[in-house]
Amino acid sequence: SDNKKYQSQEEIKLSPLVQAKLSQPELTLTSDEKINFISECIDAGSTNSENLLRDPSSLVMVMGNTGAGKSTFINYVSGCKMIEIDNGFRKEIHVDTSSGKPPVVSIGHDGKSATFLPHIYKLPDTNLILVDNPGFLDNRGSEVNIANAVNVVSLMSKARSVSFLLCIEY
């Protein structure tokens, strides 16, 4: 598969500090820790997008607020079968794992930001790459928002062309 050449964010090793801040947004960092956190996140973003240096492609940047449906959209367009689940509080869209096609990107359903690095997914039989981006208004702190902005712009700068698809939750 063409997507095997793109490293997923789960394959990039992050320090305990970065892992702690991403999983515990309320964690307070010292000034030095903030600088180290941002630097490491930007380095991880550079590693995440370096394949585009060898193979510039046409990117479709899927963007929107946290929880707007960016990851759900990418799974749907990639051919995943989707199901609606009523959790008693609200209805959620999930990938039907019994359909045989696993999700291509993970979907968050708890209101917490889930996407950290832009996740690259090449649409089969096309020259298009969908990019699942971190949500606007990421709720893990200003350090994460700074790193997200740098990583998204860095990824776009490596592309042959860039289009945007904005997901809006209403």
Short mmCIF file of N, CA and C in Angstrom, two decimals:
data_model
loop_
_atom_site.label_atom_id
_atom_site.label_comp_id
_atom_site.label_asym_id
_atom_site.label_seq_id
_atom_site.Cartn_x
_atom_site.Cartn_y
_atom_site.Cartn_z
N SER A 1 0.84 -1.20 0.00
CA SER A 1 0.00 0.00 0.00
C SER A 1 0.88 1.25 0.00
N ASP A 2 0.45 2.29 -0.71
CA ASP A 2 1.19 3.54 -0.73
C ASP A 2 1.28 4.17 0.66
N ASN A 3 0.30 3.89 1.51
CA ASN A 3 0.27 4.54 2.82
C ASN A 3 1.32 4.00 3.77
N LYS A 4 1.94 2.87 3.47
CA LYS A 4 2.97 2.33 4.34
C LYS A 4 4.21 3.21 4.35
N LYS A 5 4.42 4.01 3.30
CA LYS A 5 5.60 4.86 3.27
C LYS A 5 5.42 6.10 4.14
N TYR A 6 4.22 6.38 4.58
CA TYR A 6 3.97 7.53 5.44
C TYR A 6 3.96 7.07 6.89
N GLN A 7 4.83 7.68 7.68
CA GLN A 7 4.96 7.29 9.08
C GLN A 7 3.78 7.85 9.87
N SER A 8 3.16 7.01 10.68
CA SER A 8 2.03 7.49 11.48
C SER A 8 2.55 8.14 12.75
N GLN A 9 1.72 8.99 13.35
CA GLN A 9 2.15 9.67 14.56
C GLN A 9 2.41 8.69 15.69
N GLU A 10 1.82 7.51 15.65
CA GLU A 10 2.06 6.52 16.68
C GLU A 10 3.48 5.94 16.58
N GLU A 11 4.12 6.03 15.41
CA GLU A 11 5.46 5.48 15.21
C GLU A 11 6.55 6.45 15.61
N ILE A 12 6.23 7.69 15.87
CA ILE A 12 7.22 8.69 16.25
C ILE A 12 7.36 8.67 17.76
N LYS A 13 8.58 8.48 18.22
CA LYS A 13 8.85 8.38 19.66
C LYS A 13 8.88 9.77 20.28
N LEU A 14 8.10 9.93 21.34
CA LEU A 14 8.02 11.20 22.03
C LEU A 14 8.53 11.03 23.46
N SER A 15 9.12 12.07 24.00
CA SER A 15 9.66 12.02 25.35
C SER A 15 8.53 11.88 26.37
N PRO A 16 8.86 11.44 27.58
CA PRO A 16 7.84 11.38 28.64
C PRO A 16 7.17 12.73 28.91
N LEU A 17 7.92 13.83 28.77
CA LEU A 17 7.34 15.16 28.98
C LEU A 17 6.23 15.43 27.96
N VAL A 18 6.51 15.18 26.69
CA VAL A 18 5.51 15.42 25.64
C VAL A 18 4.32 14.49 25.82
N GLN A 19 4.58 13.23 26.08
CA GLN A 19 3.48 12.28 26.30
C GLN A 19 2.61 12.71 27.47
N ALA A 20 3.25 13.18 28.56
CA ALA A 20 2.50 13.61 29.74
C ALA A 20 1.63 14.82 29.43
N LYS A 21 2.18 15.82 28.73
CA LYS A 21 1.41 17.04 28.42
C LYS A 21 0.26 16.74 27.48
N LEU A 22 0.48 15.84 26.49
CA LEU A 22 -0.59 15.52 25.55
C LEU A 22 -1.72 14.76 26.24
N SER A 23 -1.39 13.92 27.21
CA SER A 23 -2.44 13.15 27.88
C SER A 23 -3.03 13.88 29.08
N GLN A 24 -2.31 14.88 29.61
CA GLN A 24 -2.79 15.65 30.76
C GLN A 24 -2.68 17.14 30.44
N PRO A 25 -3.64 17.67 29.70
CA PRO A 25 -3.54 19.08 29.27
C PRO A 25 -3.41 20.07 30.42
N GLU A 26 -3.88 19.70 31.60
CA GLU A 26 -3.83 20.61 32.75
C GLU A 26 -2.43 20.69 33.36
N LEU A 27 -1.50 19.84 32.92
CA LEU A 27 -0.14 19.81 33.42
C LEU A 27 0.53 21.16 33.18
N THR A 28 1.08 21.76 34.24
CA THR A 28 1.76 23.04 34.13
C THR A 28 3.23 22.80 33.86
N LEU A 29 3.76 23.47 32.85
CA LEU A 29 5.16 23.32 32.48
C LEU A 29 5.95 24.57 32.87
N THR A 30 7.22 24.37 33.24
CA THR A 30 8.09 25.51 33.48
C THR A 30 8.43 26.14 32.13
N SER A 31 9.04 27.31 32.15
CA SER A 31 9.42 27.98 30.90
C SER A 31 10.37 27.11 30.08
N ASP A 32 11.35 26.51 30.73
CA ASP A 32 12.29 25.63 30.01
C ASP A 32 11.57 24.42 29.43
N GLU A 33 10.64 23.84 30.20
CA GLU A 33 9.89 22.69 29.70
C GLU A 33 9.02 23.07 28.51
N LYS A 34 8.44 24.27 28.54
CA LYS A 34 7.63 24.73 27.40
C LYS A 34 8.48 24.82 26.14
N ILE A 35 9.68 25.39 26.28
CA ILE A 35 10.57 25.51 25.12
C ILE A 35 10.96 24.13 24.61
N ASN A 36 11.33 23.23 25.51
CA ASN A 36 11.69 21.87 25.12
C ASN A 36 10.51 21.15 24.47
N PHE A 37 9.32 21.34 25.03
CA PHE A 37 8.11 20.72 24.50
C PHE A 37 7.86 21.18 23.06
N ILE A 38 7.87 22.49 22.85
CA ILE A 38 7.61 23.03 21.51
C ILE A 38 8.67 22.55 20.52
N SER A 39 9.93 22.59 20.92
CA SER A 39 11.02 22.13 20.04
C SER A 39 10.85 20.67 19.66
N GLU A 40 10.55 19.83 20.64
CA GLU A 40 10.38 18.41 20.35
C GLU A 40 9.17 18.16 19.45
N CYS A 41 8.09 18.88 19.68
CA CYS A 41 6.89 18.72 18.85
C CYS A 41 7.16 19.14 17.41
N ILE A 42 7.91 20.21 17.23
CA ILE A 42 8.25 20.67 15.88
C ILE A 42 9.17 19.65 15.20
N ASP A 43 10.12 19.11 15.95
CA ASP A 43 11.00 18.06 15.39
C ASP A 43 10.17 16.84 14.98
N ALA A 44 9.21 16.46 15.81
CA ALA A 44 8.35 15.32 15.48
C ALA A 44 7.53 15.61 14.22
N GLY A 45 7.05 16.84 14.09
CA GLY A 45 6.30 17.23 12.90
C GLY A 45 7.16 17.18 11.65
N SER A 46 8.41 17.58 11.78
CA SER A 46 9.33 17.53 10.64
C SER A 46 9.57 16.08 10.22
N THR A 47 9.76 15.21 11.19
CA THR A 47 9.93 13.78 10.90
C THR A 47 8.67 13.23 10.23
N ASN A 48 7.52 13.67 10.72
CA ASN A 48 6.24 13.19 10.20
C ASN A 48 6.03 13.55 8.74
N SER A 49 6.58 14.68 8.30
CA SER A 49 6.32 15.15 6.94
C SER A 49 7.50 14.99 5.99
N GLU A 50 8.61 14.43 6.44
CA GLU A 50 9.81 14.40 5.60
C GLU A 50 9.64 13.59 4.32
N ASN A 51 8.73 12.63 4.27
CA ASN A 51 8.51 11.86 3.04
C ASN A 51 8.07 12.75 1.88
N LEU A 52 7.42 13.85 2.18
CA LEU A 52 6.95 14.73 1.11
C LEU A 52 8.10 15.45 0.41
N LEU A 53 9.27 15.49 1.04
CA LEU A 53 10.42 16.10 0.37
C LEU A 53 10.84 15.30 -0.85
N ARG A 54 10.72 13.97 -0.76
CA ARG A 54 11.09 13.10 -1.87
C ARG A 54 9.96 12.95 -2.88
N ASP A 55 8.73 13.11 -2.43
CA ASP A 55 7.58 12.86 -3.29
C ASP A 55 6.53 13.95 -3.09
N PRO A 56 6.79 15.18 -3.57
CA PRO A 56 5.81 16.24 -3.38
C PRO A 56 4.47 15.85 -4.01
N SER A 57 3.43 16.06 -3.30
CA SER A 57 2.11 15.64 -3.74
C SER A 57 1.11 16.78 -3.61
N SER A 58 -0.09 16.51 -4.08
CA SER A 58 -1.19 17.44 -3.91
C SER A 58 -1.88 17.11 -2.59
N LEU A 59 -1.87 18.05 -1.68
CA LEU A 59 -2.46 17.83 -0.37
C LEU A 59 -3.86 18.41 -0.30
N VAL A 60 -4.74 17.70 0.37
CA VAL A 60 -6.04 18.22 0.75
C VAL A 60 -6.02 18.31 2.27
N MET A 61 -5.88 19.53 2.77
CA MET A 61 -5.79 19.77 4.21
C MET A 61 -7.21 19.78 4.78
N VAL A 62 -7.53 18.75 5.56
CA VAL A 62 -8.85 18.65 6.19
C VAL A 62 -8.73 19.36 7.53
N MET A 63 -9.44 20.49 7.66
CA MET A 63 -9.27 21.35 8.82
C MET A 63 -10.61 21.67 9.46
N GLY A 64 -10.56 22.07 10.72
CA GLY A 64 -11.75 22.45 11.47
C GLY A 64 -11.47 22.38 12.95
N ASN A 65 -12.45 22.78 13.74
CA ASN A 65 -12.30 22.73 15.19
C ASN A 65 -12.17 21.29 15.68
N THR A 66 -11.65 21.13 16.86
CA THR A 66 -11.62 19.82 17.51
C THR A 66 -13.06 19.30 17.59
N GLY A 67 -13.27 18.07 17.14
CA GLY A 67 -14.59 17.46 17.22
C GLY A 67 -15.50 17.74 16.03
N ALA A 68 -15.01 18.41 15.00
CA ALA A 68 -15.87 18.78 13.87
C ALA A 68 -16.10 17.63 12.89
N GLY A 69 -15.30 16.56 12.96
CA GLY A 69 -15.51 15.41 12.08
C GLY A 69 -14.42 15.20 11.03
N LYS A 70 -13.26 15.80 11.22
CA LYS A 70 -12.17 15.67 10.25
C LYS A 70 -11.74 14.21 10.08
N SER A 71 -11.47 13.54 11.18
CA SER A 71 -11.03 12.14 11.12
C SER A 71 -12.14 11.23 10.62
N THR A 72 -13.37 11.51 11.01
CA THR A 72 -14.52 10.73 10.53
C THR A 72 -14.64 10.86 9.01
N PHE A 73 -14.50 12.07 8.50
CA PHE A 73 -14.57 12.30 7.05
C PHE A 73 -13.50 11.50 6.32
N ILE A 74 -12.27 11.55 6.80
CA ILE A 74 -11.17 10.85 6.12
C ILE A 74 -11.42 9.34 6.13
N ASN A 75 -11.89 8.79 7.23
CA ASN A 75 -12.21 7.36 7.26
C ASN A 75 -13.31 7.03 6.26
N TYR A 76 -14.33 7.86 6.18
CA TYR A 76 -15.44 7.62 5.25
C TYR A 76 -14.96 7.66 3.80
N VAL A 77 -14.21 8.70 3.45
CA VAL A 77 -13.73 8.85 2.07
C VAL A 77 -12.77 7.72 1.69
N SER A 78 -12.07 7.19 2.68
CA SER A 78 -11.11 6.11 2.40
C SER A 78 -11.80 4.76 2.23
N GLY A 79 -13.11 4.71 2.41
CA GLY A 79 -13.84 3.47 2.17
C GLY A 79 -14.22 2.70 3.41
N CYS A 80 -13.98 3.26 4.58
CA CYS A 80 -14.39 2.58 5.81
C CYS A 80 -15.91 2.61 5.93
N LYS A 81 -16.48 1.52 6.42
CA LYS A 81 -17.92 1.48 6.67
C LYS A 81 -18.16 2.16 8.02
N MET A 82 -19.10 3.09 8.03
CA MET A 82 -19.38 3.87 9.23
C MET A 82 -20.70 3.42 9.85
N ILE A 83 -20.75 3.46 11.18
CA ILE A 83 -21.98 3.14 11.90
C ILE A 83 -22.25 4.23 12.93
N GLU A 84 -23.53 4.39 13.24
CA GLU A 84 -23.93 5.36 14.26
C GLU A 84 -24.19 4.61 15.56
N ILE A 85 -23.60 5.11 16.64
CA ILE A 85 -23.77 4.48 17.95
C ILE A 85 -24.36 5.52 18.89
N ASP A 86 -25.44 5.13 19.58
CA ASP A 86 -26.05 6.01 20.57
C ASP A 86 -25.48 5.63 21.93
N ASN A 87 -24.69 6.52 22.52
CA ASN A 87 -24.05 6.21 23.81
C ASN A 87 -24.91 6.63 25.00
N GLY A 88 -26.15 6.99 24.74
CA GLY A 88 -27.05 7.42 25.80
C GLY A 88 -27.03 8.92 26.03
N PHE A 89 -25.97 9.56 25.61
CA PHE A 89 -25.84 11.00 25.75
C PHE A 89 -26.00 11.70 24.41
N ARG A 90 -25.38 11.11 23.38
CA ARG A 90 -25.48 11.63 22.02
C ARG A 90 -25.11 10.53 21.05
N LYS A 91 -25.41 10.75 19.79
CA LYS A 91 -25.06 9.77 18.77
C LYS A 91 -23.66 10.08 18.25
N GLU A 92 -22.89 9.01 18.03
CA GLU A 92 -21.52 9.15 17.54
C GLU A 92 -21.35 8.30 16.30
N ILE A 93 -20.49 8.75 15.41
CA ILE A 93 -20.15 7.99 14.21
C ILE A 93 -18.83 7.26 14.48
N HIS A 94 -18.81 5.96 14.24
CA HIS A 94 -17.63 5.12 14.44
C HIS A 94 -17.36 4.33 13.17
N VAL A 95 -16.12 3.87 13.02
CA VAL A 95 -15.80 2.93 11.95
C VAL A 95 -16.30 1.56 12.39
N ASP A 96 -17.02 0.88 11.50
CA ASP A 96 -17.52 -0.47 11.78
C ASP A 96 -16.35 -1.43 11.63
N THR A 97 -15.75 -1.82 12.75
CA THR A 97 -14.57 -2.68 12.72
C THR A 97 -14.89 -4.09 12.25
N SER A 98 -16.16 -4.46 12.25
CA SER A 98 -16.53 -5.80 11.77
C SER A 98 -16.58 -5.86 10.24
N SER A 99 -16.42 -4.71 9.58
CA SER A 99 -16.51 -4.68 8.12
C SER A 99 -15.22 -5.17 7.44
N GLY A 100 -14.17 -5.35 8.22
CA GLY A 100 -12.92 -5.84 7.65
C GLY A 100 -11.93 -4.75 7.27
N LYS A 101 -12.38 -3.50 7.18
CA LYS A 101 -11.45 -2.40 6.87
C LYS A 101 -11.25 -1.57 8.13
N PRO A 102 -10.05 -1.59 8.67
CA PRO A 102 -9.81 -0.82 9.90
C PRO A 102 -9.77 0.68 9.62
N PRO A 103 -9.94 1.49 10.66
CA PRO A 103 -9.85 2.94 10.46
C PRO A 103 -8.47 3.32 9.95
N VAL A 104 -8.41 4.35 9.09
CA VAL A 104 -7.11 4.82 8.61
C VAL A 104 -6.56 5.91 9.53
N VAL A 105 -7.44 6.58 10.27
CA VAL A 105 -7.04 7.53 11.31
C VAL A 105 -7.97 7.30 12.50
N SER A 106 -7.46 7.54 13.71
CA SER A 106 -8.30 7.35 14.89
C SER A 106 -9.26 8.53 15.04
N ILE A 107 -10.42 8.23 15.63
CA ILE A 107 -11.47 9.23 15.83
C ILE A 107 -11.65 9.44 17.32
N GLY A 108 -11.60 10.69 17.75
CA GLY A 108 -11.86 11.01 19.15
C GLY A 108 -13.34 11.30 19.35
N HIS A 109 -13.87 10.86 20.49
CA HIS A 109 -15.29 11.09 20.77
C HIS A 109 -15.54 11.72 22.14
N ASP A 110 -14.49 12.08 22.84
CA ASP A 110 -14.68 12.56 24.21
C ASP A 110 -14.51 14.06 24.38
N GLY A 111 -14.44 14.80 23.28
CA GLY A 111 -14.30 16.25 23.36
C GLY A 111 -12.87 16.70 23.59
N LYS A 112 -11.95 15.75 23.74
CA LYS A 112 -10.54 16.10 23.91
C LYS A 112 -9.87 16.02 22.55
N SER A 113 -8.93 16.91 22.33
CA SER A 113 -8.17 16.88 21.08
C SER A 113 -7.45 15.54 20.98
N ALA A 114 -7.55 14.90 19.80
CA ALA A 114 -6.93 13.58 19.63
C ALA A 114 -5.78 13.61 18.63
N THR A 115 -5.86 14.41 17.59
CA THR A 115 -4.82 14.44 16.56
C THR A 115 -3.72 15.39 17.00
N PHE A 116 -2.50 14.88 17.05
CA PHE A 116 -1.37 15.69 17.48
C PHE A 116 -0.55 16.15 16.28
N LEU A 117 -0.09 15.23 15.47
CA LEU A 117 0.65 15.56 14.26
C LEU A 117 -0.28 15.40 13.07
N PRO A 118 -0.09 16.18 12.02
CA PRO A 118 -0.89 15.94 10.81
C PRO A 118 -0.72 14.48 10.38
N HIS A 119 -1.82 13.81 10.12
CA HIS A 119 -1.79 12.41 9.70
C HIS A 119 -2.04 12.36 8.21
N ILE A 120 -1.12 11.73 7.50
CA ILE A 120 -1.15 11.71 6.04
C ILE A 120 -1.78 10.41 5.55
N TYR A 121 -2.76 10.54 4.65
CA TYR A 121 -3.40 9.35 4.07
C TYR A 121 -3.54 9.55 2.56
N LYS A 122 -2.89 8.70 1.77
CA LYS A 122 -2.97 8.79 0.31
C LYS A 122 -4.22 8.07 -0.17
N LEU A 123 -5.05 8.77 -0.92
CA LEU A 123 -6.22 8.13 -1.51
C LEU A 123 -5.75 7.19 -2.62
N PRO A 124 -6.14 5.92 -2.55
CA PRO A 124 -5.71 4.97 -3.58
C PRO A 124 -6.15 5.41 -4.98
N ASP A 125 -5.31 5.09 -5.94
CA ASP A 125 -5.58 5.36 -7.36
C ASP A 125 -5.73 6.86 -7.68
N THR A 126 -5.17 7.69 -6.83
CA THR A 126 -5.17 9.14 -7.09
C THR A 126 -3.79 9.68 -6.76
N ASN A 127 -3.60 10.95 -7.04
CA ASN A 127 -2.38 11.63 -6.66
C ASN A 127 -2.65 12.54 -5.46
N LEU A 128 -3.77 12.31 -4.78
CA LEU A 128 -4.17 13.17 -3.66
C LEU A 128 -3.81 12.55 -2.32
N ILE A 129 -3.37 13.40 -1.44
CA ILE A 129 -3.10 12.99 -0.07
C ILE A 129 -4.01 13.81 0.84
N LEU A 130 -4.82 13.10 1.62
CA LEU A 130 -5.65 13.76 2.63
C LEU A 130 -4.82 13.93 3.89
N VAL A 131 -4.94 15.08 4.51
CA VAL A 131 -4.19 15.34 5.74
C VAL A 131 -5.18 15.63 6.85
N ASP A 132 -5.19 14.73 7.85
CA ASP A 132 -6.00 14.91 9.04
C ASP A 132 -5.19 15.80 9.98
N ASN A 133 -5.62 17.04 10.12
CA ASN A 133 -4.87 18.02 10.91
C ASN A 133 -5.37 18.12 12.33
N PRO A 134 -4.51 18.57 13.23
CA PRO A 134 -4.98 18.87 14.59
C PRO A 134 -6.09 19.92 14.50
N GLY A 135 -7.04 19.84 15.40
CA GLY A 135 -8.16 20.78 15.37
C GLY A 135 -7.77 22.18 15.80
N PHE A 136 -8.51 23.15 15.26
CA PHE A 136 -8.39 24.50 15.77
C PHE A 136 -8.87 24.46 17.22
N LEU A 137 -8.41 25.37 18.00
CA LEU A 137 -8.81 25.44 19.42
C LEU A 137 -8.45 24.16 20.16
N ASP A 138 -7.29 23.58 19.85
CA ASP A 138 -6.81 22.38 20.54
C ASP A 138 -6.85 22.68 22.03
N ASN A 139 -7.38 21.75 22.80
CA ASN A 139 -7.59 22.02 24.23
C ASN A 139 -6.46 21.51 25.12
N ARG A 140 -5.27 21.33 24.54
CA ARG A 140 -4.14 20.83 25.34
C ARG A 140 -3.13 21.92 25.68
N GLY A 141 -3.44 23.17 25.41
CA GLY A 141 -2.56 24.25 25.83
C GLY A 141 -1.92 25.01 24.68
N SER A 142 -1.41 26.19 25.01
CA SER A 142 -0.83 27.07 24.00
C SER A 142 0.42 26.47 23.37
N GLU A 143 1.19 25.68 24.13
CA GLU A 143 2.39 25.06 23.57
C GLU A 143 2.02 24.11 22.43
N VAL A 144 0.95 23.36 22.60
CA VAL A 144 0.50 22.44 21.56
C VAL A 144 -0.01 23.22 20.36
N ASN A 145 -0.74 24.31 20.58
CA ASN A 145 -1.24 25.13 19.47
C ASN A 145 -0.10 25.73 18.66
N ILE A 146 0.96 26.17 19.32
CA ILE A 146 2.11 26.74 18.60
C ILE A 146 2.75 25.66 17.74
N ALA A 147 3.02 24.49 18.33
CA ALA A 147 3.64 23.39 17.58
C ALA A 147 2.73 22.95 16.43
N ASN A 148 1.42 22.87 16.67
CA ASN A 148 0.48 22.48 15.61
C ASN A 148 0.57 23.43 14.42
N ALA A 149 0.58 24.73 14.69
CA ALA A 149 0.63 25.72 13.61
C ALA A 149 1.91 25.58 12.80
N VAL A 150 3.04 25.43 13.47
CA VAL A 150 4.32 25.28 12.77
C VAL A 150 4.31 24.01 11.93
N ASN A 151 3.83 22.91 12.49
CA ASN A 151 3.85 21.62 11.78
C ASN A 151 2.93 21.62 10.57
N VAL A 152 1.78 22.26 10.67
CA VAL A 152 0.85 22.31 9.54
C VAL A 152 1.45 23.15 8.41
N VAL A 153 2.01 24.31 8.73
CA VAL A 153 2.62 25.17 7.71
C VAL A 153 3.83 24.47 7.09
N SER A 154 4.63 23.79 7.91
CA SER A 154 5.79 23.07 7.40
C SER A 154 5.38 22.00 6.40
N LEU A 155 4.34 21.25 6.73
CA LEU A 155 3.85 20.20 5.84
C LEU A 155 3.36 20.81 4.53
N MET A 156 2.60 21.90 4.60
CA MET A 156 2.09 22.53 3.38
C MET A 156 3.22 23.03 2.49
N SER A 157 4.30 23.49 3.08
CA SER A 157 5.41 24.03 2.30
C SER A 157 6.12 22.96 1.47
N LYS A 158 5.93 21.70 1.81
CA LYS A 158 6.57 20.60 1.09
C LYS A 158 5.70 20.04 -0.04
N ALA A 159 4.50 20.55 -0.17
CA ALA A 159 3.55 20.01 -1.15
C ALA A 159 3.69 20.69 -2.51
N ARG A 160 3.27 19.98 -3.54
CA ARG A 160 3.21 20.56 -4.89
C ARG A 160 2.05 21.54 -4.97
N SER A 161 0.90 21.16 -4.39
CA SER A 161 -0.26 22.04 -4.33
C SER A 161 -1.03 21.73 -3.06
N VAL A 162 -1.81 22.70 -2.62
CA VAL A 162 -2.57 22.54 -1.38
C VAL A 162 -4.00 23.03 -1.60
N SER A 163 -4.97 22.19 -1.20
CA SER A 163 -6.38 22.58 -1.18
C SER A 163 -6.86 22.42 0.25
N PHE A 164 -7.95 23.09 0.57
CA PHE A 164 -8.47 23.02 1.93
C PHE A 164 -9.90 22.53 1.93
N LEU A 165 -10.20 21.68 2.88
CA LEU A 165 -11.56 21.23 3.12
C LEU A 165 -11.84 21.57 4.58
N LEU A 166 -12.82 22.40 4.82
CA LEU A 166 -13.14 22.85 6.17
C LEU A 166 -14.34 22.09 6.70
N CYS A 167 -14.17 21.43 7.82
CA CYS A 167 -15.28 20.74 8.48
C CYS A 167 -15.85 21.65 9.56
N ILE A 168 -17.17 21.81 9.54
CA ILE A 168 -17.84 22.67 10.50
C ILE A 168 -18.88 21.85 11.24
N GLU A 169 -18.84 21.89 12.56
CA GLU A 169 -19.85 21.21 13.37
C GLU A 169 -20.96 22.22 13.67
N TYR A 170 -22.19 21.79 13.45
CA TYR A 170 -23.29 22.71 13.73
C TYR A 170 -24.32 22.05 14.60
#
